[in-house]
PDB file of C-alpha atoms in Angstrom:
ATOM      1  CA  MET A   1     -13.162 -17.560 -14.889  1.00  0.00           C
ATOM      2  CA  ASN A   2     -13.447 -18.396 -11.181  1.00  0.00           C
ATOM      3  CA  ARG A   3     -16.581 -17.160  -9.454  1.00  0.00           C
ATOM      4  CA  PHE A   4     -18.341 -17.690  -6.131  1.00  0.00           C
ATOM      5  CA  THR A   5     -21.889 -18.993  -6.365  1.00  0.00           C
ATOM      6  CA  ASP A   6     -22.627 -19.235  -2.629  1.00  0.00           C
ATOM      7  CA  ASN A   7     -25.574 -17.286  -1.315  1.00  0.00           C
ATOM      8  CA  HIS A   8     -23.353 -14.961   0.706  1.00  0.00           C
ATOM      9  CA  THR A   9     -21.705 -13.701  -2.441  1.00  0.00           C
ATOM     10  CA  GLU A  10     -24.865 -13.059  -4.411  1.00  0.00           C
ATOM     11  CA  HIS A  11     -26.206  -9.529  -4.504  1.00  0.00           C
ATOM     12  CA  HIS A  12     -29.398  -8.060  -5.914  1.00  0.00           C
ATOM     13  CA  THR A  13     -29.943  -4.606  -7.299  1.00  0.00           C
ATOM     14  CA  GLU A  14     -33.203  -2.802  -7.842  1.00  0.00           C
ATOM     15  CA  HIS A  15     -34.036  -0.980 -11.058  1.00  0.00           C
ATOM     16  CA  HIS A  16     -32.636   2.543 -11.016  1.00  0.00           C
ATOM     17  CA  THR A  17     -33.380   5.379 -13.416  1.00  0.00           C
ATOM     18  CA  ASP A  18     -30.496   7.567 -12.248  1.00  0.00           C
ATOM     19  CA  ASN A  19     -27.958   7.604 -15.079  1.00  0.00           C
ATOM     20  CA  ASN A  20     -25.144   8.135 -12.544  1.00  0.00           C
ATOM     21  CA  TYR A  21     -26.031   5.020 -10.598  1.00  0.00           C
ATOM     22  CA  ALA A  22     -23.349   2.336 -10.561  1.00  0.00           C
ATOM     23  CA  PRO A  23     -24.176  -0.996  -8.926  1.00  0.00           C
ATOM     24  CA  PRO A  24     -21.819  -2.122  -6.167  1.00  0.00           C
ATOM     25  CA  SER A  25     -18.979  -4.441  -7.032  1.00  0.00           C
ATOM     26  CA  PRO A  26     -19.505  -8.126  -6.267  1.00  0.00           C
ATOM     27  CA  PRO A  27     -18.259  -9.093  -2.788  1.00  0.00           C
ATOM     28  CA  TYR A  28     -15.368 -11.141  -4.159  1.00  0.00           C
ATOM     29  CA  LEU A  29     -13.914  -7.946  -5.688  1.00  0.00           C
ATOM     30  CA  ASP A  30     -13.586  -6.125  -2.350  1.00  0.00           C
ATOM     31  CA  GLY A  31     -10.115  -7.539  -1.698  1.00  0.00           C
ATOM     32  CA  TRP A  32     -11.256  -9.901   1.057  1.00  0.00           C
ATOM     33  CA  SER A  33     -11.292 -12.981  -1.168  1.00  0.00           C
ATOM     34  CA  LEU A  34      -8.854 -15.015  -3.235  1.00  0.00           C
ATOM     35  CA  HIS A  35     -11.551 -15.528  -5.870  1.00  0.00           C
ATOM     36  CA  GLY A  36     -11.490 -12.084  -7.477  1.00  0.00           C
ATOM     37  CA  ARG A  37      -8.616 -12.758  -9.860  1.00  0.00           C
ATOM     38  CA  ASP A  38      -9.766 -13.096 -13.465  1.00  0.00           C
ATOM     39  CA  PRO A  39      -7.204 -14.705 -15.844  1.00  0.00           C
ATOM     40  CA  GLU A  40      -9.217 -13.572 -18.886  1.00  0.00           C
ATOM     41  CA  PHE A  41      -9.060  -9.961 -17.713  1.00  0.00           C
ATOM     42  CA  VAL A  42      -5.293 -10.268 -17.197  1.00  0.00           C
ATOM     43  CA  ARG A  43      -5.010 -11.769 -20.676  1.00  0.00           C
ATOM     44  CA  SER A  44      -6.888  -8.821 -22.169  1.00  0.00           C
ATOM     45  CA  LEU A  45      -4.305  -6.389 -20.739  1.00  0.00           C
ATOM     46  CA  MET A  46      -1.250  -8.212 -22.050  1.00  0.00           C
ATOM     47  CA  PRO A  47      -0.971  -6.523 -25.486  1.00  0.00           C
ATOM     48  CA  VAL A  48      -0.991  -3.003 -23.990  1.00  0.00           C
ATOM     49  CA  LEU A  49       1.327  -3.898 -21.115  1.00  0.00           C
ATOM     50  CA  GLY A  50       3.577  -5.731 -23.547  1.00  0.00           C
ATOM     51  CA  TRP A  51       4.014  -2.591 -25.656  1.00  0.00           C
ATOM     52  CA  PHE A  52       5.085  -0.614 -22.572  1.00  0.00           C
ATOM     53  CA  TYR A  53       7.366  -3.471 -21.477  1.00  0.00           C
ATOM     54  CA  GLN A  54       9.123  -3.807 -24.834  1.00  0.00           C
ATOM     55  CA  HIS A  55       9.105  -0.266 -26.229  1.00  0.00           C
ATOM     56  CA  TYR A  56       8.330   2.457 -23.682  1.00  0.00           C
ATOM     57  CA  PHE A  57      10.389   1.135 -20.754  1.00  0.00           C
ATOM     58  CA  ARG A  58      12.544  -1.417 -22.650  1.00  0.00           C
ATOM     59  CA  VAL A  59      12.504  -3.662 -19.603  1.00  0.00           C
ATOM     60  CA  LYS A  60      15.268  -6.113 -18.848  1.00  0.00           C
ATOM     61  CA  MET A  61      14.164  -8.674 -16.266  1.00  0.00           C
ATOM     62  CA  ASP A  62      16.228 -11.603 -15.021  1.00  0.00           C
ATOM     63  CA  GLY A  63      16.616 -14.056 -12.144  1.00  0.00           C
ATOM     64  CA  TRP A  64      13.666 -16.287 -13.074  1.00  0.00           C
ATOM     65  CA  GLN A  65      15.598 -19.357 -11.919  1.00  0.00           C
ATOM     66  CA  HIS A  66      15.076 -18.221  -8.320  1.00  0.00           C
ATOM     67  CA  LEU A  67      11.312 -18.729  -8.464  1.00  0.00           C
ATOM     68  CA  ARG A  68       9.728 -22.040  -7.521  1.00  0.00           C
ATOM     69  CA  ASP A  69       7.598 -23.851 -10.076  1.00  0.00           C
ATOM     70  CA  SER A  70       4.852 -24.035  -7.459  1.00  0.00           C
ATOM     71  CA  GLY A  71       4.207 -23.491  -3.768  1.00  0.00           C
ATOM     72  CA  ARG A  72       4.189 -20.573  -1.377  1.00  0.00           C
ATOM     73  CA  MET A  73       6.758 -17.802  -1.412  1.00  0.00           C
ATOM     74  CA  LEU A  74       6.746 -14.209  -0.250  1.00  0.00           C
ATOM     75  CA  ILE A  75       8.157 -11.971  -2.971  1.00  0.00           C
ATOM     76  CA  VAL A  76       9.407  -8.783  -1.293  1.00  0.00           C
ATOM     77  CA  GLY A  77       9.993  -5.750  -3.477  1.00  0.00           C
ATOM     78  CA  SER A  78      10.937  -2.096  -3.403  1.00  0.00           C
ATOM     79  CA  HIS A  79       8.870  -0.083  -5.892  1.00  0.00           C
ATOM     80  CA  ASN A  80       9.510   3.252  -7.539  1.00  0.00           C
ATOM     81  CA  GLY A  81       8.076   5.996  -9.697  1.00  0.00           C
ATOM     82  CA  GLY A  82       5.090   7.409  -7.812  1.00  0.00           C
ATOM     83  CA  LEU A  83       1.538   6.149  -8.107  1.00  0.00           C
ATOM     84  CA  ALA A  84       2.262   4.852 -11.608  1.00  0.00           C
ATOM     85  CA  ALA A  85       4.866   2.453 -10.095  1.00  0.00           C
ATOM     86  CA  PRO A  86       6.015   1.262 -13.540  1.00  0.00           C
ATOM     87  CA  ASP A  87       8.463  -1.320 -12.198  1.00  0.00           C
ATOM     88  CA  MET A  88       5.634  -3.016 -10.291  1.00  0.00           C
ATOM     89  CA  HIS A  89       3.340  -3.155 -13.333  1.00  0.00           C
ATOM     90  CA  MET A  90       6.122  -4.284 -15.639  1.00  0.00           C
ATOM     91  CA  GLY A  91       7.121  -6.990 -13.171  1.00  0.00           C
ATOM     92  CA  LEU A  92       3.535  -8.268 -13.097  1.00  0.00           C
ATOM     93  CA  TYR A  93       3.506  -8.334 -16.893  1.00  0.00           C
ATOM     94  CA  GLY A  94       6.791 -10.247 -16.840  1.00  0.00           C
ATOM     95  CA  TRP A  95       5.276 -12.845 -14.501  1.00  0.00           C
ATOM     96  CA  ALA A  96       2.210 -13.396 -16.694  1.00  0.00           C
ATOM     97  CA  ASP A  97       4.318 -13.486 -19.857  1.00  0.00           C
ATOM     98  CA  ARG A  98       6.669 -16.046 -18.347  1.00  0.00           C
ATOM     99  CA  PHE A  99       4.201 -18.341 -16.553  1.00  0.00           C
ATOM    100  CA  GLY A 100       0.943 -17.613 -18.356  1.00  0.00           C
ATOM    101  CA  CYS A 101      -2.070 -15.652 -17.150  1.00  0.00           C
ATOM    102  CA  ASP A 102      -3.563 -18.648 -15.334  1.00  0.00           C
ATOM    103  CA  ARG A 103      -0.820 -18.901 -12.708  1.00  0.00           C
ATOM    104  CA  PRO A 104      -1.853 -16.636  -9.819  1.00  0.00           C
ATOM    105  CA  LEU A 105       0.350 -14.077  -8.146  1.00  0.00           C
ATOM    106  CA  TYR A 106      -1.445 -12.272  -5.337  1.00  0.00           C
ATOM    107  CA  GLY A 107      -0.311  -8.754  -4.491  1.00  0.00           C
ATOM    108  CA  LEU A 108      -1.003  -7.004  -1.183  1.00  0.00           C
ATOM    109  CA  MET A 109      -2.611  -3.626  -1.931  1.00  0.00           C
ATOM    110  CA  HIS A 110      -3.061  -0.679   0.449  1.00  0.00           C
ATOM    111  CA  PRO A 111      -6.682  -0.532   1.728  1.00  0.00           C
ATOM    112  CA  LYS A 112      -6.832   3.189   0.960  1.00  0.00           C
ATOM    113  CA  VAL A 113      -6.967   2.398  -2.754  1.00  0.00           C
ATOM    114  CA  TRP A 114     -10.567   1.254  -2.208  1.00  0.00           C
ATOM    115  CA  GLU A 115     -11.321   4.608  -0.560  1.00  0.00           C
ATOM    116  CA  MET A 116      -9.627   6.719  -3.235  1.00  0.00           C
ATOM    117  CA  SER A 117     -10.904   4.882  -6.311  1.00  0.00           C
ATOM    118  CA  PRO A 118     -13.157   1.816  -6.007  1.00  0.00           C
ATOM    119  CA  THR A 119     -13.004   1.399  -9.778  1.00  0.00           C
ATOM    120  CA  VAL A 120      -9.201   1.183  -9.825  1.00  0.00           C
ATOM    121  CA  ALA A 121      -9.288  -1.151  -6.811  1.00  0.00           C
ATOM    122  CA  THR A 122     -11.769  -3.455  -8.531  1.00  0.00           C
ATOM    123  CA  GLN A 123      -9.641  -3.709 -11.665  1.00  0.00           C
ATOM    124  CA  ALA A 124      -6.566  -4.411  -9.534  1.00  0.00           C
ATOM    125  CA  VAL A 125      -8.403  -7.224  -7.736  1.00  0.00           C
ATOM    126  CA  ARG A 126      -9.197  -8.783 -11.107  1.00  0.00           C
ATOM    127  CA  CYS A 127      -5.425  -8.798 -11.718  1.00  0.00           C
ATOM    128  CA  GLY A 128      -4.704 -10.497  -8.379  1.00  0.00           C
ATOM    129  CA  ALA A 129      -4.672  -7.741  -5.744  1.00  0.00           C
ATOM    130  CA  ILE A 130      -5.881  -8.519  -2.235  1.00  0.00           C
ATOM    131  CA  ARG A 131      -6.047  -6.287   0.816  1.00  0.00           C
ATOM    132  CA  ALA A 132      -2.778  -5.701   2.649  1.00  0.00           C
ATOM    133  CA  HIS A 133      -4.034  -7.381   5.811  1.00  0.00           C
ATOM    134  CA  PRO A 134      -2.558 -10.345   7.704  1.00  0.00           C
ATOM    135  CA  ARG A 135      -5.754 -12.342   7.223  1.00  0.00           C
ATOM    136  CA  MET A 136      -5.528 -12.212   3.430  1.00  0.00           C
ATOM    137  CA  ALA A 137      -1.762 -12.628   3.234  1.00  0.00           C
ATOM    138  CA  ILE A 138      -1.870 -15.700   5.478  1.00  0.00           C
ATOM    139  CA  ALA A 139      -4.802 -17.164   3.549  1.00  0.00           C
ATOM    140  CA  ALA A 140      -2.960 -16.864   0.236  1.00  0.00           C
ATOM    141  CA  LEU A 141       0.302 -18.298   1.559  1.00  0.00           C
ATOM    142  CA  GLN A 142      -1.378 -21.148   3.415  1.00  0.00           C
ATOM    143  CA  ALA A 143      -3.114 -22.018   0.153  1.00  0.00           C
ATOM    144  CA  ASP A 144       0.400 -22.303  -1.329  1.00  0.00           C
ATOM    145  CA  TYR A 145       0.132 -19.258  -3.593  1.00  0.00           C
ATOM    146  CA  PRO A 146       2.974 -16.788  -4.192  1.00  0.00           C
ATOM    147  CA  VAL A 147       2.360 -13.376  -2.617  1.00  0.00           C
ATOM    148  CA  LEU A 148       3.934 -10.065  -3.631  1.00  0.00           C
ATOM    149  CA  VAL A 149       4.438  -7.322  -1.040  1.00  0.00           C
ATOM    150  CA  TYR A 150       6.045  -3.884  -1.080  1.00  0.00           C
ATOM    151  CA  PRO A 151       6.601  -3.150   2.635  1.00  0.00           C
ATOM    152  CA  GLY A 152       7.698   0.466   2.094  1.00  0.00           C
ATOM    153  CA  GLY A 153       4.268   1.481   0.820  1.00  0.00           C
ATOM    154  CA  PRO A 154       3.718   5.119  -0.197  1.00  0.00           C
ATOM    155  CA  GLU A 155       6.873   6.273   1.595  1.00  0.00           C
ATOM    156  CA  ASP A 156       8.889   3.949  -0.645  1.00  0.00           C
ATOM    157  CA  VAL A 157       7.224   4.758  -3.949  1.00  0.00           C
ATOM    158  CA  PHE A 158       7.537   8.522  -3.301  1.00  0.00           C
ATOM    159  CA  ARG A 159      10.944   8.541  -1.614  1.00  0.00           C
ATOM    160  CA  PRO A 160      13.211  11.430  -2.705  1.00  0.00           C
ATOM    161  CA  HIS A 161      15.200  10.967  -5.888  1.00  0.00           C
ATOM    162  CA  ASN A 162      18.493  10.996  -3.982  1.00  0.00           C
ATOM    163  CA  MET A 163      17.282   7.799  -2.255  1.00  0.00           C
ATOM    164  CA  ARG A 164      16.434   6.047  -5.521  1.00  0.00           C
ATOM    165  CA  ASN A 165      19.172   3.449  -5.072  1.00  0.00           C
ATOM    166  CA  GLN A 166      18.261   2.662  -1.470  1.00  0.00           C
ATOM    167  CA  ILE A 167      16.050  -0.140  -0.192  1.00  0.00           C
ATOM    168  CA  TYR A 168      13.488   1.620   1.967  1.00  0.00           C
ATOM    169  CA  PHE A 169      10.854  -0.276   3.971  1.00  0.00           C
ATOM    170  CA  ALA A 170       9.872   2.687   6.187  1.00  0.00           C
ATOM    171  CA  GLY A 171      10.683   0.541   9.218  1.00  0.00           C
ATOM    172  CA  ARG A 172       7.864  -1.945   8.569  1.00  0.00           C
ATOM    173  CA  ARG A 173       8.596  -5.458   9.780  1.00  0.00           C
ATOM    174  CA  GLY A 174       5.220  -7.128   9.356  1.00  0.00           C
ATOM    175  CA  PHE A 175       6.361  -8.987   6.242  1.00  0.00           C
ATOM    176  CA  ILE A 176       9.054 -10.732   8.290  1.00  0.00           C
ATOM    177  CA  LYS A 177       6.477 -11.952  10.820  1.00  0.00           C
ATOM    178  CA  LEU A 178       4.295 -13.094   7.945  1.00  0.00           C
ATOM    179  CA  ALA A 179       7.104 -15.152   6.396  1.00  0.00           C
ATOM    180  CA  LEU A 180       8.057 -16.680   9.755  1.00  0.00           C
ATOM    181  CA  ARG A 181       4.488 -17.535  10.724  1.00  0.00           C
ATOM    182  CA  THR A 182       3.661 -19.203   7.398  1.00  0.00           C
ATOM    183  CA  GLY A 183       7.042 -20.842   6.778  1.00  0.00           C
ATOM    184  CA  SER A 184       7.501 -18.964   3.530  1.00  0.00           C
ATOM    185  CA  PRO A 185      10.855 -18.249   1.908  1.00  0.00           C
ATOM    186  CA  ILE A 186      11.430 -14.605   0.988  1.00  0.00           C
ATOM    187  CA  VAL A 187      12.291 -13.896  -2.634  1.00  0.00           C
ATOM    188  CA  PRO A 188      13.783 -10.379  -3.002  1.00  0.00           C
ATOM    189  CA  LEU A 189      12.671  -8.329  -6.005  1.00  0.00           C
ATOM    190  CA  ILE A 190      14.743  -5.256  -6.885  1.00  0.00           C
ATOM    191  CA  SER A 191      14.639  -2.746  -9.718  1.00  0.00           C
ATOM    192  CA  HIS A 192      16.544   0.204 -11.114  1.00  0.00           C
ATOM    193  CA  GLY A 193      15.463   3.001 -13.447  1.00  0.00           C
ATOM    194  CA  ALA A 194      11.790   3.385 -12.516  1.00  0.00           C
ATOM    195  CA  HIS A 195      12.529   6.173 -10.032  1.00  0.00           C
ATOM    196  CA  ASP A 196      13.807   8.273 -12.937  1.00  0.00           C
ATOM    197  CA  THR A 197      10.335   8.299 -14.518  1.00  0.00           C
ATOM    198  CA  LEU A 198       9.567  11.189 -12.166  1.00  0.00           C
ATOM    199  CA  ILE A 199      11.893  13.209  -9.948  1.00  0.00           C
ATOM    200  CA  VAL A 200      10.805  13.409  -6.308  1.00  0.00           C
ATOM    201  CA  LEU A 201      12.430  16.481  -4.790  1.00  0.00           C
ATOM    202  CA  ALA A 202      11.211  16.130  -1.209  1.00  0.00           C
ATOM    203  CA  ASP A 203       8.495  14.753   1.041  1.00  0.00           C
ATOM    204  CA  CYS A 204       6.687  17.530   2.930  1.00  0.00           C
ATOM    205  CA  TYR A 205       4.240  15.311   4.807  1.00  0.00           C
ATOM    206  CA  GLN A 206       5.132  16.628   8.267  1.00  0.00           C
ATOM    207  CA  GLN A 207       4.562  20.214   7.157  1.00  0.00           C
ATOM    208  CA  ALA A 208       1.289  19.254   5.436  1.00  0.00           C
ATOM    209  CA  LYS A 209       0.148  17.436   8.564  1.00  0.00           C
ATOM    210  CA  ILE A 210       0.686  20.596  10.628  1.00  0.00           C
ATOM    211  CA  LEU A 211      -1.526  22.482   8.179  1.00  0.00           C
ATOM    212  CA  HIS A 212      -4.093  19.692   8.363  1.00  0.00           C
ATOM    213  CA  ASP A 213      -4.128  19.895  12.157  1.00  0.00           C
ATOM    214  CA  LEU A 214      -4.803  23.636  11.751  1.00  0.00           C
ATOM    215  CA  GLY A 215      -7.812  22.934   9.571  1.00  0.00           C
ATOM    216  CA  MET A 216      -6.618  22.191   6.031  1.00  0.00           C
ATOM    217  CA  PRO A 217      -8.620  19.211   4.694  1.00  0.00           C
ATOM    218  CA  TRP A 218      -6.984  16.250   3.009  1.00  0.00           C
ATOM    219  CA  LEU A 219      -7.959  15.618  -0.590  1.00  0.00           C
ATOM    220  CA  LEU A 220     -10.913  13.166  -0.575  1.00  0.00           C
ATOM    221  CA  ASP A 221     -10.665  13.378   3.224  1.00  0.00           C
ATOM    222  CA  ILE A 222      -7.976  10.649   3.163  1.00  0.00           C
ATOM    223  CA  ASP A 223      -4.635  10.945   4.969  1.00  0.00           C
ATOM    224  CA  PRO A 224      -2.101  10.371   2.140  1.00  0.00           C
ATOM    225  CA  GLU A 225       0.777   9.353   4.486  1.00  0.00           C
ATOM    226  CA  VAL A 226       3.163  11.171   2.112  1.00  0.00           C
ATOM    227  CA  PHE A 227       3.154  14.645   0.548  1.00  0.00           C
ATOM    228  CA  PRO A 228       5.822  14.724  -2.155  1.00  0.00           C
ATOM    229  CA  ILE A 229       6.997  17.571  -4.335  1.00  0.00           C
ATOM    230  CA  TYR A 230       7.994  16.124  -7.686  1.00  0.00           C
ATOM    231  CA  LEU A 231       8.815  16.962 -11.269  1.00  0.00           C
ATOM    232  CA  GLY A 232       6.965  14.881 -13.807  1.00  0.00           C
ATOM    233  CA  LEU A 233       4.145  14.520 -16.273  1.00  0.00           C
ATOM    234  CA  PRO A 234       1.513  15.817 -16.673  1.00  0.00           C
ATOM    235  CA  TRP A 235       1.824  18.518 -14.002  1.00  0.00           C
ATOM    236  CA  GLY A 236       5.381  19.677 -14.431  1.00  0.00           C
ATOM    237  CA  LEU A 237       5.794  20.564 -10.770  1.00  0.00           C
ATOM    238  CA  SER A 238       3.413  18.610  -8.536  1.00  0.00           C
ATOM    239  CA  ILE A 239       2.682  19.094  -4.849  1.00  0.00           C
ATOM    240  CA  GLY A 240       1.055  16.131  -3.169  1.00  0.00           C
ATOM    241  CA  PRO A 241       0.709  12.450  -4.152  1.00  0.00           C
ATOM    242  CA  LEU A 242      -1.083  13.106  -7.449  1.00  0.00           C
ATOM    243  CA  PRO A 243      -1.208  10.481 -10.214  1.00  0.00           C
ATOM    244  CA  ASN A 244       1.585  10.791 -12.741  1.00  0.00           C
ATOM    245  CA  ILE A 245       2.409   9.727 -16.274  1.00  0.00           C
ATOM    246  CA  PRO A 246       5.860   8.108 -16.117  1.00  0.00           C
ATOM    247  CA  LEU A 247       8.599   9.413 -18.361  1.00  0.00           C
ATOM    248  CA  PRO A 248      10.067   6.836 -20.769  1.00  0.00           C
ATOM    249  CA  GLY A 249      13.300   5.129 -19.806  1.00  0.00           C
ATOM    250  CA  GLU A 250      14.923   1.745 -19.316  1.00  0.00           C
ATOM    251  CA  ILE A 251      13.850  -0.305 -16.308  1.00  0.00           C
ATOM    252  CA  TYR A 252      15.883  -3.187 -14.922  1.00  0.00           C
ATOM    253  CA  ILE A 253      14.186  -5.775 -12.704  1.00  0.00           C
ATOM    254  CA  ARG A 254      15.970  -8.600 -10.918  1.00  0.00           C
ATOM    255  CA  ILE A 255      14.605 -11.561  -8.971  1.00  0.00           C
ATOM    256  CA  CYS A 256      17.170 -12.530  -6.355  1.00  0.00           C
ATOM    257  CA  GLU A 257      18.073 -15.746  -4.581  1.00  0.00           C
ATOM    258  CA  PRO A 258      15.518 -16.761  -1.938  1.00  0.00           C
ATOM    259  CA  ILE A 259      16.255 -16.050   1.713  1.00  0.00           C
ATOM    260  CA  VAL A 260      15.479 -18.924   4.074  1.00  0.00           C
ATOM    261  CA  PHE A 261      15.590 -18.317   7.823  1.00  0.00           C
ATOM    262  CA  GLN A 262      16.837 -20.758  10.435  1.00  0.00           C
ATOM    263  CA  ARG A 263      13.618 -20.728  12.482  1.00  0.00           C
ATOM    264  CA  TYR A 264       9.950 -20.521  11.541  1.00  0.00           C
ATOM    265  CA  GLY A 265       6.623 -20.700  13.341  1.00  0.00           C
ATOM    266  CA  ARG A 266       4.579 -18.597  15.747  1.00  0.00           C
ATOM    267  CA  GLU A 267       7.313 -18.581  18.392  1.00  0.00           C
ATOM    268  CA  ALA A 268       9.868 -17.239  15.923  1.00  0.00           C
ATOM    269  CA  ALA A 269       7.394 -14.604  14.676  1.00  0.00           C
ATOM    270  CA  GLY A 270       6.849 -13.464  18.267  1.00  0.00           C
ATOM    271  CA  ASP A 271      10.558 -13.134  19.091  1.00  0.00           C
ATOM    272  CA  ARG A 272      11.297  -9.417  18.616  1.00  0.00           C
ATOM    273  CA  ASP A 273      15.065  -9.838  18.508  1.00  0.00           C
ATOM    274  CA  TYR A 274      14.820 -12.644  15.966  1.00  0.00           C
ATOM    275  CA  VAL A 275      12.382 -10.660  13.814  1.00  0.00           C
ATOM    276  CA  GLU A 276      14.779  -7.711  13.889  1.00  0.00           C
ATOM    277  CA  SER A 277      17.742  -9.857  12.863  1.00  0.00           C
ATOM    278  CA  CYS A 278      15.734 -11.335   9.985  1.00  0.00           C
ATOM    279  CA  TYR A 279      14.613  -7.849   8.925  1.00  0.00           C
ATOM    280  CA  GLN A 280      18.190  -6.564   8.863  1.00  0.00           C
ATOM    281  CA  LEU A 281      19.305  -9.647   6.925  1.00  0.00           C
ATOM    282  CA  VAL A 282      16.692  -9.106   4.214  1.00  0.00           C
ATOM    283  CA  LYS A 283      17.311  -5.382   3.979  1.00  0.00           C
ATOM    284  CA  THR A 284      21.103  -5.840   3.827  1.00  0.00           C
ATOM    285  CA  GLN A 285      20.966  -8.565   1.182  1.00  0.00           C
ATOM    286  CA  MET A 286      18.521  -6.595  -0.973  1.00  0.00           C
ATOM    287  CA  GLN A 287      20.670  -3.466  -0.721  1.00  0.00           C
ATOM    288  CA  HIS A 288      23.723  -5.494  -1.735  1.00  0.00           C
ATOM    289  CA  GLN A 289      21.892  -6.888  -4.762  1.00  0.00           C
ATOM    290  CA  LEU A 290      20.610  -3.433  -5.729  1.00  0.00           C
ATOM    291  CA  ASP A 291      24.122  -1.978  -5.474  1.00  0.00           C
ATOM    292  CA  ARG A 292      25.367  -4.728  -7.803  1.00  0.00           C
ATOM    293  CA  LEU A 293      22.543  -4.087 -10.293  1.00  0.00           C
ATOM    294  CA  VAL A 294      23.191  -0.320 -10.345  1.00  0.00           C
ATOM    295  CA  LEU A 295      26.919  -0.881 -10.894  1.00  0.00           C
ATOM    296  CA  GLN A 296      26.189  -3.356 -13.672  1.00  0.00           C
ATOM    297  CA  VAL A 297      23.849  -0.913 -15.421  1.00  0.00           C
ATOM    298  CA  GLU A 298      26.288   1.983 -15.096  1.00  0.00           C
ATOM    299  CA  LYS A 299      29.128  -0.102 -16.546  1.00  0.00           C
ATOM    300  CA  SER A 300      27.007  -1.129 -19.502  1.00  0.00           C
TER     301      SER A 300
END
């Protein structure tokens, strides 16, 4: 298990008698380090995740030939199914099952997870999560590690059910600049079926924001960025981005052929027109691959 031993990572705690006291997490688990991943912790989760992979979601995952044996790559996905995001978790299980728990895959995680639940954030870091910040993404790629990113964020994972077969990045182009700056090929990751594990009827964020501006507080005092109305477990009808238990169903995950751009470097990353053309290329190719996967599933 990899651990920092430098003085700046050591922390000391005094004796506390308060039964509710929980000591702070070590600095390397705050998402600002590449040293938080714990292969033994990942290994301990494999039996449970494997049961969900094989029995609850009956996952079919293909396209492994498109992944390099080593070296940097930016794996760009579109995730589904609310906060549970079962396709994301099943894809991570598939990676560890295929390559072993010792091969790292770093995933960019929204900083608000640390605000909402430090405990969940800490466990995610032990699985390979790092903060979704250019500094961490660049550090991982420059160290020749694969990095997983879902550019659409909460708007993607809670998009309405009628958009379930659409690639939706919410207009974010930062991942393109990241790939160009670090010279990383983009490996598209698509899935189908996970957005049927809950049914998002609508996103009422704009209406909720008006109420917030009039004085309604956000839950935990955190702007959720989305405010879905969805049908799912355990609430039945849920209003707001509450955690959900995904319904069972088949999930299909496909790793697609890497996309390599003609130009790389800081100059390319700073060229707005070139960034836009690269963004449209990735989005178009991923949508084409998703359309093919949906058609294949429906025919079968």
